[in-house]
């Protein structure tokens, strides 16, 4: 079973960039579709981005398209989320998740494995 650990969060000003990392341990990392989700205080968890098993396909929520880029390096069992032009609405706890499937999915309930999350705070 895969275990996930996120890093790279922090406090930044609006317009800044951050790069989140998610390190996976366990077998068969390349068998997992990976996703990034976020949850702001008082709000439901929401989908941010997902990437196919070989990294060839990505999918983003509309509000981050053109600003965020998700990538993966299977040889390192890692996924990344490059976040540019951050704004206060991006403030949340960001978590990576893994789904053993060939299909990209935006529904958090379809991901079985989750990291503990990393806080991203964007000040105006």
XYZ file of N, CA and C in Angstrom, residues 8 14 21-22 25 42 69 80 88 118-119:
33
model
N 6.472 21.445 1.114
C 6.605 22.610 0.250
C 5.617 23.732 0.503
N 0.477 37.395 -2.327
C -0.224 37.237 -3.594
C 0.721 37.512 -4.762
N 5.535 19.193 -3.173
C 6.019 17.863 -3.510
C 5.244 16.827 -2.726
N 5.122 15.660 -3.310
C 4.479 14.537 -2.639
C 5.351 13.309 -2.890
N 5.854 6.166 -0.868
C 6.603 4.962 -0.537
C 5.686 3.775 -0.697
N -13.659 25.638 6.803
C -15.096 25.757 6.647
C -15.633 25.345 5.297
N 0.734 23.684 -12.429
C 1.183 22.588 -13.279
C 1.522 21.381 -12.411
N 4.485 16.498 -8.174
C 4.738 17.892 -7.843
C 3.553 18.739 -8.293
N -5.132 34.913 -2.669
C -5.648 34.495 -1.353
C -6.680 33.370 -1.434
N -0.315 19.724 3.447
C 0.625 20.811 3.729
C -0.122 22.136 3.556
N 0.108 23.044 4.496
C -0.633 24.300 4.511
C -0.035 25.296 3.518
